[in-house]
Amino acid sequence: MKVAAFLPNDYTKNVASGNVTWKSPSNIALIKYWGKKEDQIPQNPSISFTLEACATTTKLSYKKHDQPQNDFSFDLFFEGTQKDDFKPKINTFLKRVEQYLPFLKDYHFTIETSNSFPHSSGIASSASGMSALALCLMSLEKELNPKISQEDFNRKASFLARLGSGSASRSIEGDIIVWGQHANTIGSSDLFGIKYPYGVHEVFKKYHDTILLVDKGEKQVSSTVGHDLMYNHPFAQQRFVQAHENLTKIQSVLADGDLKEFIAIVESEALTLHAMMMTSSPYFILMKPNTLEIINRIWKFRETSGTHVCFTLDAGANVHVLYPENEKDTVYPFIQKELLKFCQNEHHICDQIGFGAKKL
Ligand code: DP6
């Protein structure tokens, strides 16, 4: 599929005003996106579990101008307060998507957004935030062109969300999403995320992700800067090859429910992501001492308990603790007893695999 497929046909309806609200989830990558080309094209494919509890709710109100304007016109409210410092990011997003949504300068927008997780919890809100906004804009496009199919709607929402933030392309649907062209994944694309197209073992139908908030501070290095450091990175090419291989490997794991192999791939991906950060120029470390404490405790507990608890990491110090539903009664008490002390104020979020964004 080519980018031109996302240019709209003529709109058949005239819409003067209205509003729409979407609740869009975050997601956690099992195989990580780290490194991109121009126009938000990933250097390697990634795969993620869509989450359920961590989500952004965005209400978009729109009112048509009497005359089309030369610039975008919008107000932004974050958790009830006008937030002008978030506007440049939205403005950049609107510029990137304008050619695919040619009505943008015809309207004044009010964007009211809030997160289910606390602000500055160290949980990235770009995936849920950008996907929620992309979905709201798609709902307006659907009003202008009611003929758009559900499949095209989701695909274009993911395409637009990607232009806001790469990982946001994986937050439209659930429960497992692939984004990025991969030879062994039919229908995969660099332009948008797709639902994982192959069989998945029962054990992955309900999987827990308990997010341990180790460090709620501002990130020292943003994802955008981190992605850029993959240019001229001495290990980049090998890393991109490895991600392709890991995506092939995880397909049989997802099919047959081999949790030992699942753990090996997922933990290696998390540590490789951080290894890329530690070996870039300039180098940096986002893990904290408590991140390592938690990882060591997980390893020790896994050995002694015979459970399949494992961890993954985002571009930060927080730890995502993953485990299957049938081990919850053993693993969650362990988290409470042995891991929460390494979180700021024992702060954690009990999340699990989810099924995508919802229109409210
Ligand atoms: C480490 O999607 O936040 O979470 O495209 O620059 O907005 P931008 O980056 P972003 O990067 C996410 C990186 C990651 C891995 C992943 O989610 O695959």
Coordinates of C-alpha atoms and ligand atoms in Angstrom, one line a residue:
M1 CA 0.0 0.0 0.0
K2 CA 1.3 3.5 -0.9
V3 CA 1.0 6.7 0.9
A4 CA -1.3 8.1 -1.8
A5 CA -3.9 5.6 -0.7
F6 CA -4.5 7.9 2.4
L7 CA -5.3 11.0 0.4
P8 CA -9.1 11.4 0.8
N9 CA -11.7 11.2 -2.0
D10 CA -14.0 14.1 -2.3
Y11 CA -16.1 14.7 0.8
T12 CA -19.8 14.2 0.2
K13 CA -21.2 16.0 3.3
N14 CA -21.0 19.4 4.8
V15 CA -20.4 19.4 8.6
A16 CA -20.8 22.7 10.5
S17 CA -20.0 21.6 14.0
G18 CA -20.0 18.7 16.4
N19 CA -17.9 16.7 18.8
V20 CA -16.5 13.2 19.3
T21 CA -14.7 11.4 22.1
W22 CA -12.3 8.5 21.9
K23 CA -10.5 6.6 24.6
S24 CA -7.3 5.1 23.3
P25 CA -4.9 2.8 25.1
S26 CA -1.2 2.7 25.5
N27 CA 0.7 -0.4 24.3
I28 CA 3.8 -2.2 25.4
A29 CA 6.3 -3.4 22.7
L30 CA 7.6 -6.9 22.9
I31 CA 9.9 -6.3 20.0
K32 CA 11.1 -2.7 20.1
Y33 CA 10.9 0.1 17.6
W34 CA 14.2 2.1 18.1
G35 CA 15.5 4.0 15.1
K36 CA 13.5 5.6 12.3
K37 CA 13.9 7.1 8.9
E38 CA 12.2 10.2 7.5
D39 CA 8.5 10.6 7.8
Q40 CA 8.2 8.3 10.8
I41 CA 9.2 5.2 8.9
P42 CA 10.6 2.6 11.4
Q43 CA 14.0 1.1 10.8
N44 CA 12.6 -2.3 11.9
P45 CA 9.3 -3.9 12.6
S46 CA 7.9 -4.1 16.1
I47 CA 5.1 -6.0 17.9
S48 CA 3.2 -5.0 20.9
F49 CA 0.4 -6.0 23.4
T50 CA -2.3 -3.3 23.4
L51 CA -3.0 -2.3 27.0
E52 CA -6.3 -1.7 28.7
A53 CA -6.0 0.5 31.9
C54 CA -3.4 3.0 30.6
A55 CA -5.3 5.2 28.2
T56 CA -6.0 8.7 27.0
T57 CA -9.5 10.1 26.6
T58 CA -9.8 12.9 24.1
K59 CA -12.8 15.0 23.2
L60 CA -12.5 16.9 19.9
S61 CA -15.1 19.7 19.3
Y62 CA -15.2 21.3 15.9
K63 CA -16.8 24.3 14.4
K64 CA -16.5 25.4 10.8
H65 CA -15.1 28.8 10.1
D66 CA -17.0 31.1 7.8
Q67 CA -13.9 31.3 5.7
P68 CA -11.0 28.8 5.6
Q69 CA -8.0 30.1 7.6
N70 CA -4.4 30.3 6.7
D71 CA -3.4 28.5 9.9
F72 CA -4.6 25.8 12.2
S73 CA -6.9 27.1 14.9
F74 CA -7.3 25.1 18.1
D75 CA -7.4 25.3 21.9
L76 CA -5.9 22.6 24.0
F77 CA -7.0 21.5 27.5
F78 CA -5.1 18.9 29.4
E79 CA -7.0 17.6 32.5
G80 CA -9.3 20.6 32.4
T81 CA -6.5 23.3 32.2
Q82 CA -5.6 25.2 29.1
K83 CA -2.1 24.0 28.1
D84 CA -0.4 26.2 25.5
D85 CA 3.0 24.5 26.0
F86 CA 1.5 21.3 24.5
K87 CA 0.4 23.2 21.4
P88 CA 3.6 23.1 19.3
K89 CA 3.6 19.3 19.4
I90 CA 0.0 19.2 18.1
N91 CA 0.8 21.9 15.6
T92 CA 3.6 19.7 14.2
F93 CA 1.3 16.8 14.1
L94 CA -1.4 18.8 12.2
K95 CA 1.2 20.0 9.7
R96 CA 2.3 16.4 9.1
V97 CA -1.2 15.1 8.5
E98 CA -2.7 18.1 6.7
Q99 CA -2.4 16.6 3.2
Y100 CA -4.3 13.6 4.3
L101 CA -7.0 15.6 6.1
P102 CA -7.5 18.6 3.9
F103 CA -10.4 20.0 6.1
L104 CA -8.1 20.8 9.0
K105 CA -7.9 24.6 8.3
D106 CA -11.7 24.8 7.8
Y107 CA -12.4 24.3 11.5
H108 CA -11.7 25.7 14.9
F109 CA -11.0 22.7 17.2
T110 CA -11.2 22.4 20.9
I111 CA -9.1 19.4 22.1
E112 CA -9.8 18.2 25.7
T113 CA -7.6 15.4 26.8
S114 CA -6.9 13.5 30.0
N115 CA -4.9 10.4 30.9
S116 CA -6.0 7.5 33.1
F117 CA -2.5 7.4 34.6
P118 CA -1.0 10.2 36.6
H119 CA 0.9 12.9 34.7
S120 CA 4.7 12.6 35.0
S121 CA 4.4 9.0 36.1
G122 CA 7.1 8.3 33.6
I123 CA 4.5 6.5 31.4
A124 CA 4.7 7.8 27.9
S125 CA 1.4 9.3 26.8
S126 CA 2.4 9.8 23.2
A127 CA 1.0 6.4 22.0
S128 CA -2.4 6.8 23.6
G129 CA -2.5 10.6 23.1
M130 CA -1.7 10.6 19.5
S131 CA -3.9 7.7 18.6
A132 CA -6.8 9.2 20.4
L133 CA -6.4 12.5 18.5
A134 CA -6.0 10.6 15.2
L135 CA -9.2 8.7 15.9
C136 CA -11.1 11.9 16.7
L137 CA -10.0 13.4 13.4
M138 CA -10.9 10.2 11.5
S139 CA -14.4 10.4 13.1
L140 CA -14.8 13.9 11.6
E141 CA -13.5 12.6 8.2
K142 CA -16.1 9.8 8.4
E143 CA -18.8 12.4 8.9
L144 CA -17.6 14.2 5.8
N145 CA -17.4 10.9 3.9
P146 CA -19.7 8.3 5.5
K147 CA -18.8 5.7 3.0
I148 CA -15.4 4.9 4.5
S149 CA -15.2 1.3 5.7
Q150 CA -14.3 0.2 9.2
E151 CA -11.1 -1.4 7.9
D152 CA -10.0 1.8 6.0
F153 CA -11.0 3.9 9.0
N154 CA -8.7 1.9 11.4
R155 CA -5.9 1.7 8.9
K156 CA -5.9 5.5 8.2
A157 CA -6.2 6.2 12.0
S158 CA -3.1 4.1 12.5
F159 CA -1.3 5.8 9.6
L160 CA -2.1 9.3 11.0
A161 CA -1.2 8.3 14.6
R162 CA 2.2 7.1 13.4
L163 CA 2.8 10.6 12.0
G164 CA 2.3 11.9 15.6
S165 CA 4.3 9.2 17.3
G166 CA 5.5 5.9 15.9
S167 CA 4.3 3.7 18.7
A168 CA 0.9 5.3 18.5
S169 CA 0.3 3.4 15.2
R170 CA 0.0 0.3 17.5
S171 CA -2.7 1.8 19.7
I172 CA -5.8 1.7 17.5
E173 CA -6.7 -1.9 17.8
G174 CA -5.8 -4.9 20.0
D175 CA -4.8 -7.3 21.2
I176 CA -1.5 -7.8 19.4
I177 CA -0.3 -5.4 16.8
V178 CA 2.6 -5.5 14.3
W179 CA 3.9 -2.2 12.8
G180 CA 6.7 -2.2 10.2
Q181 CA 7.3 -4.2 7.1
H182 CA 8.4 -7.7 7.9
A183 CA 8.9 -10.4 5.2
N184 CA 7.2 -13.1 7.3
T185 CA 4.1 -11.1 8.4
I186 CA 1.5 -10.9 5.7
G187 CA 0.0 -7.4 5.3
S188 CA 2.7 -5.7 7.5
S189 CA 3.6 -2.2 6.6
D190 CA 5.9 0.6 7.6
L191 CA 2.9 3.0 7.2
F192 CA 0.5 1.6 9.7
G193 CA 0.0 -1.1 12.3
I194 CA -2.0 -4.3 11.6
K195 CA -3.6 -6.8 13.9
Y196 CA -1.3 -9.8 14.3
P197 CA -2.6 -12.0 11.5
Y198 CA -1.7 -15.5 12.8
G199 CA -2.9 -17.9 15.5
V200 CA -2.3 -17.1 19.1
H201 CA -2.1 -19.6 22.0
E202 CA -4.8 -19.4 24.7
V203 CA -2.1 -18.3 27.3
F204 CA -1.7 -15.0 25.5
K205 CA -5.4 -14.2 25.5
K206 CA -5.2 -12.8 29.0
Y207 CA -1.7 -11.5 29.9
H208 CA -0.9 -9.2 32.8
D209 CA 1.4 -6.2 32.7
T210 CA 2.0 -4.7 36.1
I211 CA 3.8 -1.4 35.6
L212 CA 6.2 -0.5 38.3
L213 CA 6.8 3.2 38.5
V214 CA 10.4 3.4 39.5
D215 CA 11.1 6.9 38.5
K216 CA 8.4 9.5 37.7
G217 CA 10.8 12.3 36.8
E218 CA 11.2 13.9 33.4
K219 CA 13.1 11.6 31.0
Q220 CA 16.7 12.8 30.5
V221 CA 16.6 11.9 26.9
S222 CA 13.4 11.9 24.8
S223 CA 12.5 9.0 22.5
T224 CA 12.9 11.3 19.5
V225 CA 16.5 12.1 20.4
G226 CA 17.1 8.4 21.2
H227 CA 15.8 7.4 17.8
D228 CA 18.1 9.9 16.1
L229 CA 21.1 8.4 17.9
M230 CA 20.5 5.2 15.9
Y231 CA 21.9 7.1 12.9
N232 CA 25.7 6.3 12.7
H233 CA 25.3 3.9 15.7
P234 CA 28.0 1.2 15.5
F235 CA 25.5 -1.6 16.1
A236 CA 22.5 -0.3 14.4
Q237 CA 22.4 -2.4 11.3
Q238 CA 22.9 -5.6 13.3
R239 CA 20.1 -4.5 15.7
F240 CA 17.7 -3.9 12.9
V241 CA 18.4 -7.4 11.4
Q242 CA 17.9 -8.9 14.9
A243 CA 14.5 -7.3 15.3
H244 CA 13.4 -8.9 12.0
E245 CA 14.7 -12.3 13.2
N246 CA 13.0 -11.9 16.6
L247 CA 9.7 -11.1 15.0
T248 CA 9.9 -14.3 13.0
K249 CA 10.9 -16.3 16.2
I250 CA 8.1 -14.9 18.3
Q251 CA 5.5 -16.1 15.8
S252 CA 6.0 -19.7 16.7
V253 CA 6.1 -18.7 20.4
L254 CA 2.8 -16.9 20.1
A255 CA 1.3 -19.9 18.3
D256 CA 2.5 -22.7 20.6
G257 CA 2.6 -20.8 23.9
D258 CA 6.2 -21.5 24.7
L259 CA 6.7 -19.2 27.6
K260 CA 10.3 -20.0 28.1
E261 CA 11.1 -18.8 24.6
F262 CA 8.7 -15.8 25.0
I263 CA 10.7 -14.7 28.1
A264 CA 14.0 -15.1 26.3
I265 CA 12.9 -12.9 23.4
V266 CA 11.1 -10.3 25.4
E267 CA 13.8 -9.7 28.0
S268 CA 16.5 -9.7 25.4
E269 CA 14.6 -7.1 23.4
A270 CA 14.3 -4.9 26.5
L271 CA 18.0 -5.1 27.4
T272 CA 19.0 -4.6 23.8
L273 CA 17.0 -1.4 23.6
H274 CA 18.9 -0.1 26.6
A275 CA 22.2 -1.5 25.3
M276 CA 21.6 0.7 22.2
M277 CA 21.2 3.7 24.4
M278 CA 24.4 2.8 26.4
T279 CA 26.4 2.4 23.2
S280 CA 25.2 5.5 21.3
S281 CA 27.2 8.7 21.0
P282 CA 26.5 10.5 23.2
Y283 CA 25.7 7.5 25.5
F284 CA 23.1 7.5 28.2
I285 CA 21.5 5.3 30.8
L286 CA 17.7 5.4 31.5
M287 CA 17.6 2.5 34.0
K288 CA 17.9 3.4 37.7
P289 CA 19.5 1.3 40.5
N290 CA 15.9 0.2 41.4
T291 CA 15.3 -1.0 37.8
L292 CA 18.2 -3.4 38.2
E293 CA 17.0 -4.5 41.7
I294 CA 13.6 -5.4 40.3
I295 CA 15.1 -7.3 37.3
N296 CA 17.3 -9.3 39.6
R297 CA 14.4 -10.1 42.0
I298 CA 12.3 -11.2 39.0
W299 CA 15.0 -13.5 37.8
K300 CA 15.5 -15.0 41.3
F301 CA 11.8 -15.5 41.9
R302 CA 11.3 -17.1 38.5
E303 CA 13.9 -19.6 39.2
T304 CA 12.6 -20.6 42.6
S305 CA 8.8 -20.4 41.9
G306 CA 8.8 -22.1 38.5
T307 CA 6.5 -19.3 37.2
H308 CA 6.9 -17.4 33.9
V309 CA 7.1 -13.9 35.1
C310 CA 9.3 -11.6 33.0
F311 CA 10.0 -8.0 32.4
T312 CA 10.2 -5.5 29.6
L313 CA 11.3 -1.9 29.6
D314 CA 10.3 1.2 27.7
A315 CA 12.6 4.2 27.1
G316 CA 12.7 4.9 30.8
A317 CA 13.3 3.4 34.3
N318 CA 9.9 1.9 34.8
V319 CA 9.5 -1.9 34.6
H320 CA 6.7 -3.7 33.0
V321 CA 6.2 -7.0 34.7
L322 CA 4.5 -9.5 32.4
Y323 CA 2.8 -12.8 33.5
P324 CA 0.0 -15.1 32.4
E325 CA -3.4 -15.1 34.0
N326 CA -3.0 -18.5 35.6
E327 CA 0.0 -17.4 37.5
K328 CA -1.5 -14.2 38.9
D329 CA -2.2 -15.6 42.3
T330 CA 1.5 -16.4 42.8
V331 CA 3.1 -13.5 40.9
Y332 CA 1.1 -10.5 42.1
P333 CA 1.7 -11.3 45.9
F334 CA 5.4 -11.5 45.0
I335 CA 5.3 -8.1 43.3
Q336 CA 3.6 -6.6 46.4
K337 CA 6.0 -8.2 48.8
E338 CA 9.3 -7.8 47.0
L339 CA 9.0 -5.3 44.2
L340 CA 6.8 -2.4 45.3
K341 CA 9.4 -1.2 47.7
F342 CA 11.5 -0.2 44.7
C343 CA 8.8 2.1 43.3
Q344 CA 8.2 5.7 44.3
N345 CA 5.6 5.5 47.0
E346 CA 4.9 1.9 46.0
H347 CA 3.2 3.3 42.9
H348 CA 2.2 0.8 40.3
I349 CA -0.5 0.2 37.7
C350 CA -2.2 -3.2 37.2
D351 CA -2.7 -3.4 33.5
Q352 CA -3.4 -6.2 31.1
I353 CA -3.7 -7.0 27.4
G354 CA -6.5 -5.0 25.8
F355 CA -8.6 -4.8 22.7
G356 CA -8.1 -1.4 21.3
A357 CA -9.6 2.1 21.3
K358 CA -13.2 2.8 22.0
K359 CA -15.5 5.6 20.8
L360 CA -17.4 7.0 23.8
Ligands
DP6_1 C1 11.2 2.5 23.4 O1 6.9 6.1 19.5 O2 7.7 7.3 21.5 O3 8.8 2.7 23.5 O4 8.0 8.0 17.0 O5 9.6 9.6 18.1 O6 7.2 9.4 18.9 P1 8.4 8.7 18.3 O7 8.9 7.6 19.3 P2 8.0 6.7 20.3 O8 9.1 5.5 20.5 C2 8.8 4.4 21.3 C3 10.0 3.6 21.6 C4 9.9 2.5 22.6 C5 9.8 1.2 21.9 C6 8.4 0.9 21.3 O9 7.4 1.3 21.8 O10 8.4 0.1 20.3

